Coordinates of C-alpha atoms in Angstrom, one line a residue:
Chain A
X1 CA -5.1 -6.7 -9.5
X2 CA -3.6 -8.7 -12.0
X3 CA -1.1 -9.9 -9.4
X4 CA -3.8 -11.5 -7.5
X5 CA -5.0 -13.6 -10.5
X6 CA -3.0 -16.7 -9.6
X7 CA -3.3 -18.0 -6.0
X8 CA -5.4 -15.1 -4.5
X9 CA -6.2 -16.6 -1.3
X10 CA -2.8 -17.8 -0.5
X11 CA -1.4 -14.3 -1.4
X12 CA -4.0 -12.7 1.1
X13 CA -3.0 -14.7 3.8
X14 CA 0.6 -14.0 3.2
X15 CA -0.2 -10.4 3.3
X16 CA -2.6 -10.7 6.5
X17 CA 0.8 -12.3 8.1
X18 CA 2.5 -9.5 7.2
X19 CA -0.2 -7.5 9.0
X20 CA 0.2 -9.7 12.0
X21 CA 4.2 -9.7 12.6
X22 CA 4.2 -5.8 11.9
X23 CA 1.3 -5.1 14.1
X24 CA 2.0 -7.5 16.7
X25 CA 5.5 -6.1 17.5
X26 CA 3.9 -2.7 17.4
X27 CA 1.2 -3.8 19.8
X28 CA 4.0 -5.1 22.3
X29 CA 6.0 -1.6 21.9
X30 CA 2.8 0.0 22.8
X31 CA 2.0 -2.2 25.6
X32 CA 5.5 -1.8 27.1
X33 CA 5.2 2.2 26.5
X34 CA 1.9 2.3 28.5
X35 CA 2.7 -0.4 30.9
X36 CA -0.6 -2.1 30.0
X37 CA -1.8 -5.0 28.2
X38 CA -2.9 -4.1 24.3
X39 CA -4.7 -6.7 22.4
X40 CA -4.7 -6.7 18.8
X41 CA -7.7 -8.1 16.3
X42 CA -6.7 -10.4 13.4
X43 CA -5.4 -8.3 10.6
X44 CA -7.7 -7.8 7.4
X45 CA -6.6 -7.3 4.0
X46 CA -9.1 -5.7 1.7
X47 CA -9.2 -4.2 -1.7
X48 CA -11.5 -1.1 -0.6
X49 CA -13.0 1.7 -2.9
X50 CA -11.5 4.8 -1.9
X51 CA -14.6 5.9 -0.4
X52 CA -15.0 3.1 2.1
X53 CA -11.7 3.4 3.7
X54 CA -12.3 6.4 6.0
X55 CA -15.4 4.4 7.0
X56 CA -13.2 2.0 8.9
X57 CA -12.3 4.6 11.2
X58 CA -15.8 6.4 11.7
X59 CA -16.3 8.1 8.2
X60 CA -15.0 11.0 6.1
X61 CA -15.6 13.6 8.4
X62 CA -14.6 11.8 11.7
X63 CA -11.9 13.8 13.6
X64 CA -9.1 11.6 14.2
X65 CA -5.4 11.8 15.4
X66 CA -3.2 10.5 12.7
X67 CA 0.4 9.8 12.3
X68 CA 1.4 9.3 8.7
X69 CA 4.7 8.3 7.4
X70 CA 6.1 7.0 4.2
X71 CA 8.0 3.8 3.8
X72 CA 11.1 3.8 1.7
X73 CA 13.3 1.4 0.4
X74 CA 12.7 -1.8 -1.4
X75 CA 9.0 -2.0 -1.1
X76 CA 7.6 1.7 -0.6
X77 CA 4.1 2.4 0.6
X78 CA 2.2 4.7 3.1
X79 CA 1.6 3.8 6.7
X80 CA -0.9 5.5 9.0
X81 CA -1.5 4.9 12.7
X82 CA -4.9 6.4 13.4
X83 CA -6.7 6.7 16.9
X84 CA -10.0 8.4 17.7
X85 CA -9.6 11.3 20.0
X86 CA -11.1 9.7 23.2
X87 CA -8.3 6.9 23.3
X88 CA -5.6 9.4 22.3
X89 CA -6.4 11.3 25.3
X90 CA -6.2 8.1 27.5
X91 CA -3.1 7.2 25.9
X92 CA -1.6 10.5 26.7
X93 CA -2.8 10.4 30.1
X94 CA -1.4 7.0 31.0
X95 CA 2.0 8.2 29.3
X96 CA 2.3 11.9 30.6
X97 CA 0.7 11.2 34.1
X98 CA -1.7 14.2 33.9
X99 CA -4.9 15.2 32.5
X100 CA -4.5 16.0 28.9
X101 CA -6.1 18.8 27.0
X102 CA -9.6 20.0 28.3
X103 CA -10.6 21.3 25.2
X104 CA -9.9 20.0 21.8
X105 CA -6.8 21.3 21.2
X106 CA -3.5 19.5 22.0
X107 CA -0.6 21.2 23.9
X108 CA 3.0 21.0 22.0
X109 CA 4.1 18.2 24.8
X110 CA 1.1 16.4 23.9
X111 CA 1.5 16.6 20.0
X112 CA 5.3 15.7 20.5
X113 CA 4.2 12.5 22.7
X114 CA 1.8 11.2 20.1
X115 CA 4.5 12.0 17.5
X116 CA 6.6 9.8 19.3
X117 CA 4.3 7.2 19.9
X118 CA 3.4 6.9 16.2
X119 CA 7.4 6.9 15.7
X120 CA 8.2 3.9 18.1
X121 CA 5.0 1.9 16.7
X122 CA 5.7 2.4 13.0
X123 CA 9.3 1.6 13.6
X124 CA 8.6 -1.5 15.2
X125 CA 6.2 -2.5 12.5
X126 CA 8.5 -1.9 9.8
X127 CA 11.8 -3.3 11.5
X128 CA 9.8 -6.5 12.3
X129 CA 8.6 -6.6 8.6
X130 CA 11.9 -5.9 7.1
X131 CA 13.5 -8.6 9.3
X132 CA 10.6 -11.0 8.0
X133 CA 11.0 -10.2 4.5
X134 CA 14.8 -9.6 4.2
X135 CA 13.7 -6.2 2.3
X136 CA 15.4 -2.8 3.1
X137 CA 12.7 -0.7 4.4
X138 CA 13.0 2.5 6.3
X139 CA 10.4 4.8 7.3
X140 CA 10.5 8.6 6.8
X141 CA 10.3 11.2 9.9
X142 CA 6.4 10.7 11.0
X143 CA 4.0 13.7 10.6
X144 CA 1.1 14.1 13.0
X145 CA -2.3 15.5 11.9
X146 CA -5.6 16.1 13.6
X147 CA -8.3 16.4 11.2
X148 CA -10.9 14.7 9.3
X149 CA -10.3 10.9 8.4
X150 CA -11.0 11.4 4.5
X151 CA -8.8 14.3 4.1
X152 CA -5.9 12.4 5.7
X153 CA -6.3 8.9 4.6
X154 CA -6.7 10.3 0.9
X155 CA -3.0 11.2 1.1
X156 CA -2.3 7.4 1.3
X157 CA -4.3 6.6 -1.9
X158 CA -2.4 8.6 -4.4
X159 CA -0.2 5.7 -5.5
X160 CA -3.4 3.8 -6.2
X161 CA -5.3 6.7 -7.5
X162 CA -3.3 6.6 -10.8
X163 CA -4.2 2.8 -11.1
X164 CA -8.1 2.8 -10.4
X165 CA -10.4 3.7 -7.6
X166 CA -9.6 1.0 -5.0
X167 CA -6.7 0.4 -2.7
X168 CA -5.4 -2.6 -1.2
X169 CA -4.7 -2.2 2.5
X170 CA -3.5 -4.3 5.6
X171 CA -5.2 -3.0 8.6
X172 CA -4.7 -4.3 12.2
X173 CA -6.9 -2.7 14.8
X174 CA -5.8 -2.4 18.6
X175 CA -7.7 -3.0 21.7
X176 CA -6.7 -1.5 24.7
X177 CA -7.3 -3.2 28.2
X178 CA -11.2 -3.3 28.6
X179 CA -12.0 -0.4 26.2
X180 CA -13.5 -1.4 22.7
X181 CA -11.5 1.8 21.8
X182 CA -9.2 1.2 18.9
X183 CA -6.2 2.5 17.2
X184 CA -5.7 1.3 13.4
X185 CA -2.5 0.7 11.7
X186 CA -3.0 0.9 8.0
X187 CA -0.3 -0.3 5.8
X188 CA -0.8 0.6 2.1
X189 CA 1.9 -0.3 0.1
X190 CA 2.3 1.1 -3.1
X191 CA 1.0 -1.0 -6.2
X192 CA 4.3 -1.9 -7.4
X193 CA 5.6 -3.0 -4.1
X194 CA 3.0 -6.0 -3.8
X195 CA 5.0 -8.2 -6.2
X196 CA 8.5 -7.4 -4.4
X197 CA 6.9 -8.5 -1.0
X198 CA 5.6 -11.6 -2.5
X199 CA 9.0 -12.3 -4.3
X200 CA 10.9 -11.8 -1.1
X201 CA 8.6 -14.0 0.9
X202 CA 9.0 -17.0 -1.8
X203 CA 5.4 -16.8 -2.9
X204 CA 5.0 -17.7 -6.3
X205 CA 3.7 -14.9 -8.4
Chain B
X1 CA -38.4 25.7 -5.1
X2 CA -38.3 22.3 -3.4
X3 CA -36.3 22.2 -0.5
X4 CA -32.9 21.1 -1.3
X5 CA -32.2 17.5 -1.9
X6 CA -28.4 16.5 -1.0
X7 CA -26.2 15.1 -3.9
X8 CA -23.1 13.6 -2.2
X9 CA -20.2 13.7 -4.5
X10 CA -17.7 10.9 -3.5
X11 CA -13.9 10.9 -4.0
X12 CA -13.1 11.3 -7.6
X13 CA -16.7 11.7 -8.5
X14 CA -18.7 14.6 -10.1
X15 CA -22.3 15.4 -10.4
X16 CA -24.7 18.2 -11.1
X17 CA -27.6 19.5 -9.5
X18 CA -30.6 22.3 -9.7
X19 CA -34.1 23.1 -8.1
X20 CA -32.2 24.2 -4.9
X21 CA -30.1 20.6 -4.5
X22 CA -27.1 20.8 -2.3
X23 CA -23.9 19.3 -3.5
X24 CA -21.7 18.0 -0.8
X25 CA -18.4 16.5 -0.8
X26 CA -16.8 15.4 2.6
X27 CA -13.1 15.4 3.9
X28 CA -11.1 17.1 1.2
X29 CA -7.5 17.2 2.0
X30 CA -5.1 17.5 -1.0
X31 CA -8.0 17.0 -3.2
X32 CA -10.0 19.9 -4.7
X33 CA -13.6 20.3 -4.8
X34 CA -14.2 22.4 -7.6
X35 CA -17.9 23.9 -8.1
X36 CA -19.3 25.7 -11.1
X37 CA -22.6 27.6 -11.4
X38 CA -24.8 29.1 -13.8
X39 CA -26.7 31.8 -11.9
X40 CA -29.4 32.3 -14.7
X41 CA -30.5 28.6 -14.6
X42 CA -29.5 28.0 -11.0
X43 CA -27.6 24.9 -11.9
X44 CA -24.6 24.0 -10.1
X45 CA -22.0 21.3 -10.5
X46 CA -19.4 19.9 -8.1
X47 CA -16.1 17.6 -8.9
X48 CA -14.0 16.0 -6.2
X49 CA -10.7 16.0 -8.1
X50 CA -8.0 13.8 -6.7
X51 CA -5.0 14.3 -9.2
X52 CA -3.8 17.0 -11.5
X53 CA -3.4 15.4 -14.7
X54 CA -4.8 11.9 -16.6
X55 CA -1.1 12.0 -18.3
X56 CA -0.2 10.0 -15.1
X57 CA -3.0 7.5 -15.3
X58 CA -2.3 3.9 -15.5
X59 CA -5.8 2.5 -14.9
X60 CA -7.4 0.5 -17.9
X61 CA -10.8 2.4 -17.7
X62 CA -10.0 6.1 -16.8
X63 CA -12.2 7.9 -14.2
X64 CA -12.2 11.2 -15.8
X65 CA -14.0 12.6 -12.6
X66 CA -10.5 11.9 -11.1
X67 CA -8.1 14.3 -12.9
X68 CA -8.4 18.1 -13.1
X69 CA -7.8 18.0 -17.1
X70 CA -10.6 15.2 -17.6
X71 CA -12.9 16.3 -14.7
X72 CA -13.6 20.0 -15.6
X73 CA -14.3 19.4 -19.0
X74 CA -16.9 16.9 -18.2
X75 CA -18.5 18.9 -15.6
X76 CA -18.9 21.7 -18.1
X77 CA -20.5 19.2 -20.7
X78 CA -22.7 17.7 -18.2
X79 CA -24.1 21.4 -17.2
X80 CA -24.3 22.2 -21.0
X81 CA -26.6 19.4 -21.7
X82 CA -29.2 21.0 -19.1
X83 CA -28.7 24.1 -21.0
X84 CA -26.0 25.9 -19.0
X85 CA -23.7 28.4 -21.1
X86 CA -20.1 28.3 -20.5
X87 CA -19.9 32.1 -20.7
X88 CA -22.2 32.4 -17.7
X89 CA -20.2 30.0 -15.6
X90 CA -18.7 31.0 -12.7
X91 CA -16.2 28.8 -10.5
X92 CA -15.4 28.5 -6.7
X93 CA -13.1 26.1 -5.5
X94 CA -11.9 24.8 -2.0
X95 CA -9.4 22.2 -0.7
X96 CA -5.8 21.4 -2.0
X97 CA -4.3 21.4 1.3
X98 CA -0.7 20.0 2.4
X99 CA -2.1 17.8 5.3
X100 CA 1.4 16.7 6.2
X101 CA 4.2 19.5 6.4
X102 CA 7.1 17.2 6.1
X103 CA 9.0 16.3 2.9
X104 CA 8.2 19.6 1.2
X105 CA 10.1 19.0 -1.8
X106 CA 8.6 15.6 -3.0
X107 CA 6.1 16.0 -5.7
X108 CA 3.6 13.5 -4.4
X109 CA 3.6 15.5 -1.2
X110 CA 2.8 18.6 -3.1
X111 CA 0.0 17.1 -4.5
X112 CA -2.5 19.7 -3.1
X113 CA -1.1 22.6 -4.5
X114 CA -0.6 21.0 -7.8
X115 CA -4.1 20.2 -8.0
X116 CA -5.2 23.9 -7.5
X117 CA -2.7 25.0 -10.1
X118 CA -4.0 22.3 -12.6
X119 CA -7.7 23.2 -11.8
X120 CA -7.1 26.6 -12.5
X121 CA -5.4 26.1 -15.8
X122 CA -8.6 24.0 -17.1
X123 CA -10.8 26.8 -15.8
X124 CA -8.7 29.3 -17.7
X125 CA -8.7 27.5 -21.1
X126 CA -12.6 27.7 -21.0
X127 CA -12.2 31.5 -19.7
X128 CA -14.4 30.5 -16.7
X129 CA -14.2 33.3 -14.0
X130 CA -12.9 31.7 -10.5
X131 CA -15.0 34.1 -8.3
X132 CA -13.3 33.0 -4.8
X133 CA -11.3 29.9 -3.4
X134 CA -10.6 28.7 -0.3
X135 CA -7.3 26.6 -1.0
X136 CA -4.0 25.4 0.6
X137 CA -3.2 25.2 4.2
X138 CA -2.9 22.1 6.1
X139 CA -6.3 21.3 7.2
X140 CA -9.2 19.0 5.8
X141 CA -12.4 20.8 4.5
X142 CA -16.1 19.6 3.9
X143 CA -17.9 21.7 1.2
X144 CA -21.4 22.2 0.2
X145 CA -22.9 24.2 -2.8
X146 CA -26.3 25.6 -2.8
X147 CA -27.5 25.1 -6.7
X148 CA -30.0 27.9 -5.9
X149 CA -27.8 30.7 -4.6
X150 CA -24.4 29.6 -5.6
X151 CA -23.3 30.0 -2.1
X152 CA -20.6 27.6 -1.2
X153 CA -19.9 26.5 2.3
X154 CA -16.9 25.3 3.6
X155 CA -16.3 23.6 7.1
X156 CA -13.1 22.7 8.8
X157 CA -12.2 21.2 12.3
X158 CA -10.1 24.3 12.9
X159 CA -11.8 27.1 11.3
X160 CA -15.4 26.0 11.6
X161 CA -17.7 27.5 9.0
X162 CA -17.1 29.6 6.3
X163 CA -19.1 30.9 3.1
X164 CA -17.4 32.3 -0.1

């Protein structure tokens, strides 16, 4: 991307910090919700070919639980919170206090709980990001899907699709308790939003 | 006939195969998996189309496999180079789902149906018959074309395996 011709390392650091602050707040929210410690990995910022993005969550055909929302306002983009089915089940168990779906289907209550988790996490991610940047960022109503990772994530790549075959994403992984199972946060700002983020944070373009 | 080699088609990618090769693309959401088949040659082609029209492209080097209006002609050319005839070609397609139901009005969110419409339009301009399709819905699909039989297999999480 042209924008990264100058000061690339510094800019990537800034984006990593964006992920850190946003996901840090979201992790705290999740921890409060579950009444359990939730750790967070160091965010990664990568320009990835479309093909490889789904690999981050187990491959294009891996079935995942995904909450997707659009970020609207000064720096629009796409946001996903993606968890594999096993940790999703554990989270539901912790939250609802009874054994969640025996089979693959989720009940209405479980879907609604997952949606609400996504709502809370994305809300705390975005509001901290809005505070930090001074930008106006508002989430749309989140939408939930349990399906193939490739099919889901491709939705977040359309804006980059017109620009090339890679997308720049800010990724943060959650680690809950002793489990190595993870939730993934993906923030994929629209290509034009990066400049706005940098300007808002006083990063020389 | 050799036992089918597997040819993987990535996102915004296309390829052709014969001699029983199986063409496969995974995780179609709003994208469209279009296949062309020449039954006389037993030659198949597949494109994983991501966007309806190259008019919206802002990229320097256009990836012609990405857009319906450029991918279909390219796939036809690639098959013709192997001896296929447009008059013999038949099409099957799947995908074009609307994975997330909300914000139905916005153009970006309707990208699945738009990909399907655009692909059909291009097929029409070449007078290629669309034999069958499994498009729309709100779920992801993985598809395979058997280049020997022309059978098109669709897998989804909710509905299992389907042949068209």
